[in-house]
PDB file of C-alpha atoms in Angstrom:
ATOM      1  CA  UNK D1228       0.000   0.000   0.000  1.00 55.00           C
ATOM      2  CA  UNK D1229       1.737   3.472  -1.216  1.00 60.00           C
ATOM      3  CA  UNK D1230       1.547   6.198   1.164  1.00 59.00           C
ATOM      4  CA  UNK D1231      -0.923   8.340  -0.364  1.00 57.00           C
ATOM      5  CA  UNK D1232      -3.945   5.480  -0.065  1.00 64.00           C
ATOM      6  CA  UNK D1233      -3.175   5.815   3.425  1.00 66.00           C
ATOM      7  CA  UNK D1234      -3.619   9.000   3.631  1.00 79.00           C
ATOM      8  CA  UNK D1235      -6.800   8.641   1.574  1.00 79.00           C
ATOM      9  CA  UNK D1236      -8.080   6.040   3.680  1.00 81.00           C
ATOM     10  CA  UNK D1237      -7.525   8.019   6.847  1.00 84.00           C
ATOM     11  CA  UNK D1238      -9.867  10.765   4.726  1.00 85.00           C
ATOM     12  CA  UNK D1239     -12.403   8.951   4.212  1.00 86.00           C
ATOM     13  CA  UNK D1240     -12.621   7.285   8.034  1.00 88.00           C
ATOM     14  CA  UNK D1241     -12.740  10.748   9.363  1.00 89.00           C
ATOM     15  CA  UNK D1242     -15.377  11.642   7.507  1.00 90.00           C
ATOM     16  CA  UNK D1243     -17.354   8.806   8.240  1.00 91.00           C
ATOM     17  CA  UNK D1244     -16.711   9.448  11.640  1.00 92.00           C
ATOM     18  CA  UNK D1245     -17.467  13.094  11.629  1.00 91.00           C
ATOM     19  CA  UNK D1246     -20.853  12.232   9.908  1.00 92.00           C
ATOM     20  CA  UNK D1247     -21.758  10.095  12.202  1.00 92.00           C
ATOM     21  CA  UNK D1248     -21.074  12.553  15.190  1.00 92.00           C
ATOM     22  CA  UNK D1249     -23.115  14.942  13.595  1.00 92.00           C
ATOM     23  CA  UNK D1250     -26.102  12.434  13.327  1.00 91.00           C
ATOM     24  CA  UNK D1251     -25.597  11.144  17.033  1.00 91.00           C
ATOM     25  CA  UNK D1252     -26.144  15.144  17.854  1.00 91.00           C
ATOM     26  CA  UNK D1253     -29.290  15.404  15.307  1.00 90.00           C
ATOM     27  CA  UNK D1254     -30.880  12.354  17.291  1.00 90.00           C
ATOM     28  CA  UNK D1255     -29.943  13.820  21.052  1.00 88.00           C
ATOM     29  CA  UNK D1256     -31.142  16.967  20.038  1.00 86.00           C
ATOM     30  CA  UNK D1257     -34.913  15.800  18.767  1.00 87.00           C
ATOM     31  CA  UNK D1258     -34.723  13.243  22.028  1.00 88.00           C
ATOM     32  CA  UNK D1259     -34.659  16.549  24.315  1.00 86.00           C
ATOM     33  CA  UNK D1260     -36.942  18.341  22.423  1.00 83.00           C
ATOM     34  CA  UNK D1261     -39.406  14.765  22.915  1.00 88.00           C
ATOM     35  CA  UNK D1262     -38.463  14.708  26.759  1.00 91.00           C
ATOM     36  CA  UNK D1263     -38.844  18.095  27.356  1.00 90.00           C
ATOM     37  CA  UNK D1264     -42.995  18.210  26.235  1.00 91.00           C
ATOM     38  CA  UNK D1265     -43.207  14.905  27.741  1.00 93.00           C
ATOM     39  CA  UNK D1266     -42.620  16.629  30.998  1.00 93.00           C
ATOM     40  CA  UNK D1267     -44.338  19.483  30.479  1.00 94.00           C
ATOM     41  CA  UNK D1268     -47.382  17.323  29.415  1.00 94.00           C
ATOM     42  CA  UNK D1269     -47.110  14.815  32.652  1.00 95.00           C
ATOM     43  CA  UNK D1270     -46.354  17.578  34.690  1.00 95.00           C
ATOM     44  CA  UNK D1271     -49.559  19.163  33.410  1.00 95.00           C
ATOM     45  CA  UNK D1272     -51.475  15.986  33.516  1.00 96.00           C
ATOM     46  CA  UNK D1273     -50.577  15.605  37.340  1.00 97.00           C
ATOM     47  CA  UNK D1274     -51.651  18.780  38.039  1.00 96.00           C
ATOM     48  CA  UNK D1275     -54.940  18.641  36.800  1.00 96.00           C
ATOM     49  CA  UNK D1276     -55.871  15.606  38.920  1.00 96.00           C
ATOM     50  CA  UNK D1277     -54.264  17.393  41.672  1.00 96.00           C
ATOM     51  CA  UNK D1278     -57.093  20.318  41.019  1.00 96.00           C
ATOM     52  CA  UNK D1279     -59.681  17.837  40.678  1.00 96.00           C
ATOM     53  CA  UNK D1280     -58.886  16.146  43.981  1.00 96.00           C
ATOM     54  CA  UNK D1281     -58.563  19.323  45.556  1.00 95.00           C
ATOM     55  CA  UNK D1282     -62.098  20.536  44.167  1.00 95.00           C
ATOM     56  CA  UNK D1283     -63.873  17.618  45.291  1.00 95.00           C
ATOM     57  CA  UNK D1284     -61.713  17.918  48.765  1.00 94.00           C
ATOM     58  CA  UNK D1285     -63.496  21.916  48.696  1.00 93.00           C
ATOM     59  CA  UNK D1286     -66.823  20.093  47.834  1.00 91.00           C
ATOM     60  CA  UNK D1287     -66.366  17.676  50.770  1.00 92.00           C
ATOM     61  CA  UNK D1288     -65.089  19.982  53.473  1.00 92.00           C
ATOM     62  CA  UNK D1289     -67.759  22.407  53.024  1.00 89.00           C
ATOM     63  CA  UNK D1290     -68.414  26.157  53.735  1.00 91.00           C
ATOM     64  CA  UNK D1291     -64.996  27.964  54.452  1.00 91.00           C
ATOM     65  CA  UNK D1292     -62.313  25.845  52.581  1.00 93.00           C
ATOM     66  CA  UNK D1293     -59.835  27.604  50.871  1.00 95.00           C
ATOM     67  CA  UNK D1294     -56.244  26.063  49.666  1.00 95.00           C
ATOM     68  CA  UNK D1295     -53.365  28.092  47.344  1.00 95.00           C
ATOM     69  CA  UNK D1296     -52.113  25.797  44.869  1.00 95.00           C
ATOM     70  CA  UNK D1297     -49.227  27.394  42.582  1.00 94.00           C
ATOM     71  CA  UNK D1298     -47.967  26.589  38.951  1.00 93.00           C
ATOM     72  CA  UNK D1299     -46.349  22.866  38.160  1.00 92.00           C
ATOM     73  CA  UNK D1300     -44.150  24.739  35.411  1.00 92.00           C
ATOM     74  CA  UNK D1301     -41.801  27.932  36.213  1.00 91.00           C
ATOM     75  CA  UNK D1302     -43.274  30.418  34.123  1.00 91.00           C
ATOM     76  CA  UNK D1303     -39.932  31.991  32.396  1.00 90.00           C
ATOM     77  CA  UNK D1304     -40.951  34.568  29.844  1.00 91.00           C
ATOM     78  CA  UNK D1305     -44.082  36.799  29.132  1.00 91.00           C
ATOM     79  CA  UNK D1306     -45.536  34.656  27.095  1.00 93.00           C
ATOM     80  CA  UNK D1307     -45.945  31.930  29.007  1.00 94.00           C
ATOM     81  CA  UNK D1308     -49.233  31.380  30.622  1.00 95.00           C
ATOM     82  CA  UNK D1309     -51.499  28.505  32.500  1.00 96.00           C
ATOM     83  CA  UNK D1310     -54.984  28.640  32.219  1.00 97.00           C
ATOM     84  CA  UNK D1311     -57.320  26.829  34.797  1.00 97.00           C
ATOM     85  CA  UNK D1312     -60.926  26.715  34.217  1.00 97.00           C
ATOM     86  CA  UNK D1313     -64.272  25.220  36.175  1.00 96.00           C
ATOM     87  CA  UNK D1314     -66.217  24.312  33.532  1.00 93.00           C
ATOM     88  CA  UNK D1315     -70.473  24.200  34.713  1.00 89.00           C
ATOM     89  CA  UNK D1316     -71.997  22.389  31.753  1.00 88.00           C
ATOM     90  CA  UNK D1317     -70.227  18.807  31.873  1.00 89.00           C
ATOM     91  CA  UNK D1318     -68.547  19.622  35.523  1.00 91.00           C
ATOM     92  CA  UNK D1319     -64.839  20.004  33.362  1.00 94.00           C
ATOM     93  CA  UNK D1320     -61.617  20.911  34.530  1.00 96.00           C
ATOM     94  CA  UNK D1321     -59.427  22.621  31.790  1.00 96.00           C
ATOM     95  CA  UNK D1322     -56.201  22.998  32.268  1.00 97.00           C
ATOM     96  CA  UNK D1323     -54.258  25.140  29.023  1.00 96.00           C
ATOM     97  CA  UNK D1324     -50.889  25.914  29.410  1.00 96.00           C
ATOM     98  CA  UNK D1325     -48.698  27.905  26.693  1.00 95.00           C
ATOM     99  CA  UNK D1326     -45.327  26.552  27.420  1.00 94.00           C
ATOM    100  CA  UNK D1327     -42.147  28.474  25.142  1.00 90.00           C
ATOM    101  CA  UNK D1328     -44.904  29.275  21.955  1.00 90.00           C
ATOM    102  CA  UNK D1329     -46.239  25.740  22.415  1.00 94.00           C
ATOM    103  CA  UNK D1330     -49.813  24.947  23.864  1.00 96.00           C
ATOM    104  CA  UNK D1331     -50.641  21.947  25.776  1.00 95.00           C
ATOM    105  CA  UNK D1332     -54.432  21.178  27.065  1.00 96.00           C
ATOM    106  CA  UNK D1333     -55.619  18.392  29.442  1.00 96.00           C
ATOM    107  CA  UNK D1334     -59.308  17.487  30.785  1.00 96.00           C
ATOM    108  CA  UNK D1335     -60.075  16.612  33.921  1.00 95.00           C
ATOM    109  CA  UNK D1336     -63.726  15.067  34.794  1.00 95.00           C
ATOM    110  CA  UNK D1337     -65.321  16.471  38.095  1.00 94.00           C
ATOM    111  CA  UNK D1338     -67.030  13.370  40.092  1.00 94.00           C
ATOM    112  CA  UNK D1339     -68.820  16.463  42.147  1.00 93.00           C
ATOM    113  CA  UNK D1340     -70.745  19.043  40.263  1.00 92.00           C
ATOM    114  CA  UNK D1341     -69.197  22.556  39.696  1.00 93.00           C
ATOM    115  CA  UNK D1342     -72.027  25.020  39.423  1.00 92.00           C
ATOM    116  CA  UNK D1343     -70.278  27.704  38.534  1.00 92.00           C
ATOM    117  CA  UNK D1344     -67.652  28.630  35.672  1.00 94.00           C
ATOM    118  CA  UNK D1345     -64.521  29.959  36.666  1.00 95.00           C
ATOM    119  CA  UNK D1346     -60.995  30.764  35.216  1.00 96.00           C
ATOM    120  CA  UNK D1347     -57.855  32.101  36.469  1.00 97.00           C
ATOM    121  CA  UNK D1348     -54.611  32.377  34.752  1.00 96.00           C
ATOM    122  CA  UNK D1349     -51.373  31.812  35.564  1.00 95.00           C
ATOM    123  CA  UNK D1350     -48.177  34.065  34.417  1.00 95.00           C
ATOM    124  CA  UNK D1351     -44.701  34.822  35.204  1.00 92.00           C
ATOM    125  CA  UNK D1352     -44.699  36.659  38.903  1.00 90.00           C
ATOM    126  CA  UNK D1353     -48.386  35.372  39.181  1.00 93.00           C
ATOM    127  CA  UNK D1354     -48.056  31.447  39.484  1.00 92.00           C
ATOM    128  CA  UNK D1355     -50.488  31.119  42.672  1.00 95.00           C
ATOM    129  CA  UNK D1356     -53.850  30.869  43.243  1.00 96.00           C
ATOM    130  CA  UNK D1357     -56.940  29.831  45.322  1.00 96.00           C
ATOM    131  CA  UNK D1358     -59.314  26.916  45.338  1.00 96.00           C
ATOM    132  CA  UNK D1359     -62.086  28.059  47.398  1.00 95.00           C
ATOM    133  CA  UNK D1360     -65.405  26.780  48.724  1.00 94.00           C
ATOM    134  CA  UNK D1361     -68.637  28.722  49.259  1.00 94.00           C
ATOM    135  CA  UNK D1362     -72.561  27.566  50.596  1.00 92.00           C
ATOM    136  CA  UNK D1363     -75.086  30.009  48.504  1.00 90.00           C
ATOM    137  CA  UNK D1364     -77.709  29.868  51.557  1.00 91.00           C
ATOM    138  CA  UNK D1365     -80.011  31.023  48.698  1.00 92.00           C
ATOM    139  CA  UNK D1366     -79.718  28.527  46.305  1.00 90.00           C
ATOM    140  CA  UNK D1367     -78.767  25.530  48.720  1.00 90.00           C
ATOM    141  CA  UNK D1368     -75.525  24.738  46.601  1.00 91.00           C
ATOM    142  CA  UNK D1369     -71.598  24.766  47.225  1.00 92.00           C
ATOM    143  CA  UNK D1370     -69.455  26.491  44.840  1.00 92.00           C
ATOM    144  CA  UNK D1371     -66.062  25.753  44.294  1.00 94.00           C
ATOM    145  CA  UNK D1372     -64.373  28.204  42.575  1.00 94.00           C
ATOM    146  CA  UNK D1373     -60.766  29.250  41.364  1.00 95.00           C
ATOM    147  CA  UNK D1374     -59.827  33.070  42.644  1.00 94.00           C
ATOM    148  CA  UNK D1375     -56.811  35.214  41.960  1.00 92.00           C
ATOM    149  CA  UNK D1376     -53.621  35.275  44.200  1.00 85.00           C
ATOM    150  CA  UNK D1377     -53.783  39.031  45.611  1.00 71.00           C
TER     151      UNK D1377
END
């Protein structure tokens, strides 16, 4: 073998080897783009059963309950944002979140009736808010609402 097929041959294996560096990095980088909505979406998903266990928890304690839950996901720019909504007809919680210009949205199913629709949302320096329970003497009913963090 003359020197310059070595030389050659040594070429063409770094090549290979740089292309297949580059791939390895293509792959890793889609992989924690994947993992990084997967947790945002099972972080969301927890937290809506977490809001529907604490609504029927309001519903079952009665007159006077009150509880501050706060965002699953750091809120890091503007444009971020978590919506949580009460939903009457159907007795839905909605949970929305806009996560880096992406939007994620999970459903929760009440097993106690929500009479009453009500939203808050969530945003960078405003991540908390209330889960609170009220008798309507009037109407005979328990509301469980969601309330601004003042």
């Amino acid at each position: 073998m003359r020197r310059g097929q070595v030389s050659l041959d040594f070429l063409f294996a770094v090549t290979l080897i740089a292309i297949t560096m580059l791939n390895i990095a293509y792959i890793a980088n889609i992989e924690t783009g994947h993992a990084r909505t997967f947790d945002i979406t099972t972080r969301l998903k927890i937290f809506s059963v977490d809001v529907r266990d604490t609504v029927v928890k309001g519903y079952s304690v009665g007159d006077g309950f009150k509880i501050k839950k706060e965002s699953p996901i750091p809120l890091k720019s503007d444009s971020d944002s978590i919506v949580i909504t009460l939903i009457d007809p159907g007795d839905l919680i909605k949970v929305t979140a806009v996560i880096e210009g992406k939007t994620y949205t999970t459903y929760q199913k009440s097993p106690v009736p929500i009479y009453a629709t009500s939203s808050v949302v969530l945003k960078r320096g405003q991540e908390e808010f209330w889960i609170v329970a009220t008798y309507n003497e009037k109407e005979g009913k328990l509301y469980v609402t969601l309330q601004a963090s003042s």
